[in-house]
Coordinates of C-alpha atoms and ligand atoms in Angstrom, one line a residue:
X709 CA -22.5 -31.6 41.1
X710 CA -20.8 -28.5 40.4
X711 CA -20.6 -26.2 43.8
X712 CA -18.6 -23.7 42.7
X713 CA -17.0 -22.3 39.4
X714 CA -15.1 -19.7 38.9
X715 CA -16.4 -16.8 37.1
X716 CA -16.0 -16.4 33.1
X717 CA -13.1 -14.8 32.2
X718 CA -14.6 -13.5 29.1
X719 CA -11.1 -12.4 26.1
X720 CA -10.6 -9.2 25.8
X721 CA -12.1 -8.0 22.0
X722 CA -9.1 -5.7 21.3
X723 CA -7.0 -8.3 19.5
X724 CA -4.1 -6.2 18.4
X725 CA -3.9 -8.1 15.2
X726 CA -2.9 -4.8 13.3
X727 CA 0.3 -4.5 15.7
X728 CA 0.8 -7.7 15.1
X729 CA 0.7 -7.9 11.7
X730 CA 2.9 -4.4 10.9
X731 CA 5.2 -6.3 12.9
X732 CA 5.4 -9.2 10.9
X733 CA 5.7 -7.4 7.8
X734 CA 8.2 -5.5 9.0
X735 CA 10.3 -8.4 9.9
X736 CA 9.5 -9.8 6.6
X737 CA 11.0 -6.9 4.8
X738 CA 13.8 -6.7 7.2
X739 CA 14.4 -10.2 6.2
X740 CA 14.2 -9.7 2.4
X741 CA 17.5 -6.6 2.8
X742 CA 19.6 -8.4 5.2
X743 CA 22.2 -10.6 3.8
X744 CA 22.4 -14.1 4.8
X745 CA 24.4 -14.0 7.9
X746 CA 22.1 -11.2 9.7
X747 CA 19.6 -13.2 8.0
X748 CA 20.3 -15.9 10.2
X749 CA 20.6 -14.1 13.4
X750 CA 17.3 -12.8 12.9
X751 CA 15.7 -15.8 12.5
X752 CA 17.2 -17.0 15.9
X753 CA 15.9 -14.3 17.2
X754 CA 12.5 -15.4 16.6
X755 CA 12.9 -18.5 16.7
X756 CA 15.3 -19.8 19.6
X757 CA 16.6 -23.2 17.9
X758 CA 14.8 -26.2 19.8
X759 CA 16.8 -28.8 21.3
X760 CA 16.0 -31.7 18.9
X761 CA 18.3 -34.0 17.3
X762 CA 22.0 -33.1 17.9
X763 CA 24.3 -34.4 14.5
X764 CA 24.4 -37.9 14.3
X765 CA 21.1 -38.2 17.1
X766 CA 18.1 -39.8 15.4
X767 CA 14.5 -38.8 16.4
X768 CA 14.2 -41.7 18.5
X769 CA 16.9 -41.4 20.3
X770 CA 15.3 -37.9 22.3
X771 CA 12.4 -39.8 23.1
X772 CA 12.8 -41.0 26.9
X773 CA 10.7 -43.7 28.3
X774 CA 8.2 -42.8 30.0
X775 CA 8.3 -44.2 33.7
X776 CA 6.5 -47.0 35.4
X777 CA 3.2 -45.6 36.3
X778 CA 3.0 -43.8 33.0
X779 CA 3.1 -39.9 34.8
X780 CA -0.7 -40.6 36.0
X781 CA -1.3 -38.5 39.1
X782 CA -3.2 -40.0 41.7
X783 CA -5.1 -37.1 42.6
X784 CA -9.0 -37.5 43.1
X785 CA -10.5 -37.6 39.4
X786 CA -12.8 -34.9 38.3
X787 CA -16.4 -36.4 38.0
X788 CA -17.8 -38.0 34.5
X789 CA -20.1 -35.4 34.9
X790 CA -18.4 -32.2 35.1
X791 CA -16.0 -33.4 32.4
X792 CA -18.3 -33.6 30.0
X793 CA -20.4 -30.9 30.6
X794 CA -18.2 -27.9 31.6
X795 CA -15.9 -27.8 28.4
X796 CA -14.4 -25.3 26.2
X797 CA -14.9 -26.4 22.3
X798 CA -15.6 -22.8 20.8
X799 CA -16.8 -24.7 17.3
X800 CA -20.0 -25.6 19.0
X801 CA -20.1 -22.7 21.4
X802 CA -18.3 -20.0 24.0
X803 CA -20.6 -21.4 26.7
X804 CA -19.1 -23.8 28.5
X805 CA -22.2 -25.2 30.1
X806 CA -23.8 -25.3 26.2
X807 CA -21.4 -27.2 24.5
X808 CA -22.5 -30.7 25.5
X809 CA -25.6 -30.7 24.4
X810 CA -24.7 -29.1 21.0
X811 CA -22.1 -31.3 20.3
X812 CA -24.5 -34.7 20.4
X813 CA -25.0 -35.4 16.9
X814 CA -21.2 -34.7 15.5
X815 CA -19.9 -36.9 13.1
X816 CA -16.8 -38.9 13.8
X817 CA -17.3 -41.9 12.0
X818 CA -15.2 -42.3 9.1
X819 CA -12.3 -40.1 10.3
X820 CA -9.2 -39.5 8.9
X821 CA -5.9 -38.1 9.6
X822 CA -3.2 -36.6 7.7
X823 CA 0.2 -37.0 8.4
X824 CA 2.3 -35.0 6.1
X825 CA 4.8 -31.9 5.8
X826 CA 8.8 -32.7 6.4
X827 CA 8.6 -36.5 6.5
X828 CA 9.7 -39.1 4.9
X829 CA 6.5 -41.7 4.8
X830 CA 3.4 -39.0 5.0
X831 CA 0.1 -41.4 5.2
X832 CA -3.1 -40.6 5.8
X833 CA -4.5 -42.3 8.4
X834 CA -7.9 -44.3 8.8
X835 CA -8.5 -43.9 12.8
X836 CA -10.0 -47.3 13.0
X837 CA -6.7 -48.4 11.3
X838 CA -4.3 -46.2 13.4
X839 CA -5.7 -47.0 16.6
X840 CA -5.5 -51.2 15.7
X841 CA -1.8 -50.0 15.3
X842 CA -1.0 -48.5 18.2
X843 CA -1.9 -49.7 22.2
X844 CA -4.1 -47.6 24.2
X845 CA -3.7 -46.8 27.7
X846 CA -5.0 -44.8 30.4
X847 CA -3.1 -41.7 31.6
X848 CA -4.5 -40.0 34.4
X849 CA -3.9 -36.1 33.8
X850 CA -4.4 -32.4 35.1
X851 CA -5.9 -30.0 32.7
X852 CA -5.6 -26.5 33.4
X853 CA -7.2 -23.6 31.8
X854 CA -5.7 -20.8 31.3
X855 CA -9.2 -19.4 32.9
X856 CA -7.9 -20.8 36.2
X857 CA -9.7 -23.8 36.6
X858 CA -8.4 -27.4 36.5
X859 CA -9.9 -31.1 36.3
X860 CA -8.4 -34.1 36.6
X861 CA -9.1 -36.9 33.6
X862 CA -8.4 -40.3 33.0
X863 CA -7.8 -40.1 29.4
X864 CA -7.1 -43.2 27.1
X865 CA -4.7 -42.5 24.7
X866 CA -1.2 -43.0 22.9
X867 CA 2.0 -41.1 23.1
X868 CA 2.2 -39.3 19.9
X869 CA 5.7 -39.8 19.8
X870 CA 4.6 -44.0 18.4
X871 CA 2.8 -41.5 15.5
X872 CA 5.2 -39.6 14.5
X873 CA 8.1 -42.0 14.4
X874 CA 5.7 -44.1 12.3
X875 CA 5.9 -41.0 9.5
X876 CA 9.4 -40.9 10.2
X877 CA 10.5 -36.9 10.4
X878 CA 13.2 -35.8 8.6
X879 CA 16.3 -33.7 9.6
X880 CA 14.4 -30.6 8.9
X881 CA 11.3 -30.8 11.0
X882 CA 11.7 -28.5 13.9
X883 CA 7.9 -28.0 14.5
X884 CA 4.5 -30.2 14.5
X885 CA 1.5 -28.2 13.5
X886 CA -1.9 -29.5 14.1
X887 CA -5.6 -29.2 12.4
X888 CA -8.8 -29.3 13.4
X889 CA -11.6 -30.7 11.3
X890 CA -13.4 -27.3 9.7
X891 CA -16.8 -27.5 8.3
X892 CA -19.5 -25.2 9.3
X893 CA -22.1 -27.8 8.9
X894 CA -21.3 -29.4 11.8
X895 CA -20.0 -26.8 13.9
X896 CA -22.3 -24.1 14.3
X897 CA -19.0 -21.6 15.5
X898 CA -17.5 -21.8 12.6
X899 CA -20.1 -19.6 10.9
X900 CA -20.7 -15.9 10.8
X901 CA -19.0 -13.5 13.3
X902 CA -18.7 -15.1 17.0
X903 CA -15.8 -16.1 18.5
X904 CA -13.0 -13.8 16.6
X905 CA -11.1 -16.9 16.2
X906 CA -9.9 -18.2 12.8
X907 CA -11.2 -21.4 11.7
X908 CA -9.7 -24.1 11.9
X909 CA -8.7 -23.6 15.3
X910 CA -4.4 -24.5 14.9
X911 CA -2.4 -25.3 17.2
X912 CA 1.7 -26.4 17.4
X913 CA 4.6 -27.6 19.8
X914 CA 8.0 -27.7 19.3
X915 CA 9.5 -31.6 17.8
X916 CA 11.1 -32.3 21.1
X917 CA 8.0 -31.1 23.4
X918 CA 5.6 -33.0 20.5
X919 CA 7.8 -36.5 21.2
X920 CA 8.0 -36.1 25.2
X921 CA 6.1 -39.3 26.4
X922 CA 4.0 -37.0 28.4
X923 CA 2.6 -35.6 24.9
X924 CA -0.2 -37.9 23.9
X925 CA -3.2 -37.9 21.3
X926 CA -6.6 -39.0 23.2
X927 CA -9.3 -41.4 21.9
X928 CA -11.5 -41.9 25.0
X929 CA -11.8 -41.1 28.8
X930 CA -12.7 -42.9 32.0
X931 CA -12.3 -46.3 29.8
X932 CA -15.0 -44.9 27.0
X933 CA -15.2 -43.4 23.6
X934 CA -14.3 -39.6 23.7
X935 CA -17.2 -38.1 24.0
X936 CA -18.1 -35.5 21.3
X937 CA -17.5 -32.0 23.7
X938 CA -14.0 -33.2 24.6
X939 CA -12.6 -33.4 21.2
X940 CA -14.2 -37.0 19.6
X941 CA -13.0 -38.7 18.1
X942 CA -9.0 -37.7 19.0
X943 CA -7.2 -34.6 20.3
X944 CA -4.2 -34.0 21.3
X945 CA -3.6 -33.7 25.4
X946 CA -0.1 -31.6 26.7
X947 CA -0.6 -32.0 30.0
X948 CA 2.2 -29.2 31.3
X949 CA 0.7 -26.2 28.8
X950 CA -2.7 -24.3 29.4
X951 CA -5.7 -26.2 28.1
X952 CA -6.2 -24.6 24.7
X953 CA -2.8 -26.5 23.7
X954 CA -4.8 -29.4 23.3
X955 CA -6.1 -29.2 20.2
X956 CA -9.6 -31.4 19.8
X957 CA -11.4 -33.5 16.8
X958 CA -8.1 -33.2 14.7
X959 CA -7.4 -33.9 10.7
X960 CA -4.2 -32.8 10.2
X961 CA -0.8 -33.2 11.7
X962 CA 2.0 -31.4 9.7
X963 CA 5.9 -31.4 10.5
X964 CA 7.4 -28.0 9.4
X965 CA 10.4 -26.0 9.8
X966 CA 9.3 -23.1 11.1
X967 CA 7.1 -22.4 14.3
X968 CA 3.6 -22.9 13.0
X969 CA 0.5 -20.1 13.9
X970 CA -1.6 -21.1 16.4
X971 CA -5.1 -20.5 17.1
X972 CA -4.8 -18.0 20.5
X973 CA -1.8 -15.9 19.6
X974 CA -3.3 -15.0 16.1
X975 CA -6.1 -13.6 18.2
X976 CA -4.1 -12.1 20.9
X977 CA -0.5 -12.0 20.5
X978 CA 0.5 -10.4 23.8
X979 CA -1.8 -12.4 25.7
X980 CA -1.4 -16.2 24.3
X981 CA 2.3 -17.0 23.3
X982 CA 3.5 -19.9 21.4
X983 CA 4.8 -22.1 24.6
X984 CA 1.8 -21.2 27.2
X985 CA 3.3 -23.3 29.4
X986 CA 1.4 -23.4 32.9
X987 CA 3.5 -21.3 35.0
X988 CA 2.1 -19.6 38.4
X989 CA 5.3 -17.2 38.2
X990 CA 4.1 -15.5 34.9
X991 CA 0.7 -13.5 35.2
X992 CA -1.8 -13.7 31.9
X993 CA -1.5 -9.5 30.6
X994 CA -5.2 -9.2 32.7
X995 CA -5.0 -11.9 35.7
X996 CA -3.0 -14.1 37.9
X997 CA -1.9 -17.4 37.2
X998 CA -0.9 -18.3 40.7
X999 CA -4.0 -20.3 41.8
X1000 CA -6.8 -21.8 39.9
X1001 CA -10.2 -24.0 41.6
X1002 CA -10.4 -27.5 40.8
X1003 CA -13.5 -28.0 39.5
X1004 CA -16.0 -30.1 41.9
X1005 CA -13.9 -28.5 45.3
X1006 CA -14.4 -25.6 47.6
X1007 CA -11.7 -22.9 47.7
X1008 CA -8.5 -22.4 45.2
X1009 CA -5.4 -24.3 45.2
X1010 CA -2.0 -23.0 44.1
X1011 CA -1.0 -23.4 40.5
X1012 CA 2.0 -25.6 40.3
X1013 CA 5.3 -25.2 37.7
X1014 CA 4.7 -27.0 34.5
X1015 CA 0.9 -28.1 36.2
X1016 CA 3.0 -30.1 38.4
X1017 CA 5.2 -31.7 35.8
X1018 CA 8.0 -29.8 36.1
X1019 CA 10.3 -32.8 37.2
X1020 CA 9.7 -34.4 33.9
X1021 CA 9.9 -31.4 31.2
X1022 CA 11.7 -28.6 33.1
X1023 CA 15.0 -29.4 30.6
X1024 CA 13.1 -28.5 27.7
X1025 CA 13.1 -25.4 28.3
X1026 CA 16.3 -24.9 30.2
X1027 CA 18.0 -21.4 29.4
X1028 CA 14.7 -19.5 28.2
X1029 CA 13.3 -16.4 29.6
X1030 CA 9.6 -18.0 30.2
X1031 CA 8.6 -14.4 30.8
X1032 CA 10.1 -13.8 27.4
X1033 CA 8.8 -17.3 25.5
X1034 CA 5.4 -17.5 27.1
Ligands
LIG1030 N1 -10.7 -27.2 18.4 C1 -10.7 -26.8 19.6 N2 -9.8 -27.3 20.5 C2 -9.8 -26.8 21.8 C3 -10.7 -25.7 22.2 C4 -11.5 -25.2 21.2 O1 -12.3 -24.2 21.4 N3 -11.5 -25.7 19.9 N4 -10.6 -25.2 23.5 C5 -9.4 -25.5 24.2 C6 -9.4 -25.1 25.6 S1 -9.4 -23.4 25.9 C7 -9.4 -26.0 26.6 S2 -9.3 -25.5 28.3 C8 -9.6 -27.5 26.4 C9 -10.8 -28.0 27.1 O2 -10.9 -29.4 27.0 P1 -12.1 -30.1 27.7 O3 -13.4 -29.4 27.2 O4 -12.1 -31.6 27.2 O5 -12.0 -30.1 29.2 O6 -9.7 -27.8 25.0 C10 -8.9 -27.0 24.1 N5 -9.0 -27.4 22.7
LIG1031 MO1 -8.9 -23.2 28.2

């Protein structure tokens, strides 16, 4: 049973799209008059280049094994319970407690996934077919919210590093965008005014943070099925960013150039950047993101760097300002 949970953090409503938008035109014509060398620097500017493939490097090559033990923290695991009935899936519903129940009769069964963009074998993907393909496993995980609270789950899953090399990227992809399944019919969220967010919710990570063995895409949890609420029948799971990273019930996959929109910063730019790693030295614009309550405990804990996995993906982002790229 839950005892304690922290209290809703409700977004603000003052989105700051316009800002945000001005400002993107404005770069665009900036853009458009510079000539190719400022051209250039501008786009470096906005987009730091990632530390993929160096010349000669091939995508496999960056992926690192993971190590024995597969990163699974032994921390007490978060109830069955509370798992599945305290989740944020804003398709079904902004109440956390009202999601579960909502999300019952969903649909998962045929389900496909596209695998496309800069690549040189884009397939789309029968699930039942992708997951004879690749070996599941269980990786025990922290998820934290960017709300400030945290669970533990034993997700099954796969490294979506064994996806993508599959699809084979080609020298171009810098980015990996990702989808979620949008149809109205079955989400009730994705209808009328609600939430402010755009449907489909999109998310993205950089190549290099998208192949990291830590990244994976997860088909169940405590040895069973995913169930509906946490993103059936596969979402993605980066355990080291805020929760909202991990994009659920996903269609598409698409390898781009350029970093892809994602569904939080188009809704609030200064609030929900691109990276969102979990940091306890950078405060969210309206609260502190030094401790968070672990769902199912008394009291708060302290927020660790990277949600405790700094050891493993601090050199990904060596040399950025994370106040800067947060
Ligand atoms: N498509 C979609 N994915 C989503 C969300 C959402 O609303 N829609 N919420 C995110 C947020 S804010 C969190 S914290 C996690 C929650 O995952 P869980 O309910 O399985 O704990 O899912 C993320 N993925
Ligand atoms: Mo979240």
């Amino acid at each position: 049973m839950l005892i304690k949970k922290p209290d809703d953090i409700k977004s603000s409503e003052i989105t700051d799209k316009e800002t945000y938008l001005n400002r993107r035109n404005f770069m665009r014509g900036a853009a458009l008059l510079a000539t190719t060398a400022a051209t250039t620097w501008l786009y470096r500017e906005l987009n730091p280049p990632p530390p993929v493939t160096r010349p000669g490097e091939k995508i496999a090559d960056i992926v690192k094994p993971a190590p024995a033990g597969g990163f699974s923290t032994d921390e007490a695991k978060t109830s069955f319970k509370d798992i599945t009935n305290y989740n944020n899936f804003y398709e079904f519903s902004t109440d956390k407690q009202e999601v579960s129940e909502l999300a019952q009769g969903f649909v998962t069964k045929p389900w496909s996934v596209a695998v496309e963009g800069l690549v040189n074998k884009p397939k789309v993907y029968d699930l039942d077919d992708l997951l004879k393909l690749v070996p599941q496993e269980e990786r025990i995980y922290r998820l934290r919210c960017v709300e400030r609270w945290s669970m533990v789950i034993p997700w099954v899953g796969f490294s979506l590093a064994e996806l993508l090399k599959r699809v084979e990227p080609t020298a171009q992809a810098r980015y990996v965008a990702f989808e979620t399944l949008y149809d109205p019919k079955q989400f009730p969220g994705q209808s009328g005014l609600g939430t402010g967010l755009d449907w489909p919710y999109v998310e993205g990570l950089r190549l290099d943070e998208a192949m990291h063995p830590l990244t994976i895409l997860a088909t169940g949890l405590y040895g069973e099925k995913l169930p509906p609420q946490d993103g059936a029948p596969i979402r993605l799971v980066v355990p080291w960013k805020y929760g909202f990273k991990s994009i659920k019930s996903i269609v598409k996959i698409k390898l781009v150039e350029q970093m892809p929109p994602t569904a939080w910063n188009l809704y609030a730019p200064r609030e929900y950047g691109f990276y969102s790693n979990v940091n306890p030295n950078v405060s969210h614009p309206r609260w502190s993101q030094a401790k968070e309550q672990r769902i199912g405990e008394y009291g708060l804990r302290d927020t660790m760097m990277f949600n405790g996995y700094a050891e493993q993906v601090a050199q990904l982002y060596q040399g950025m300002d994370l106040r800067v790229n947060f």
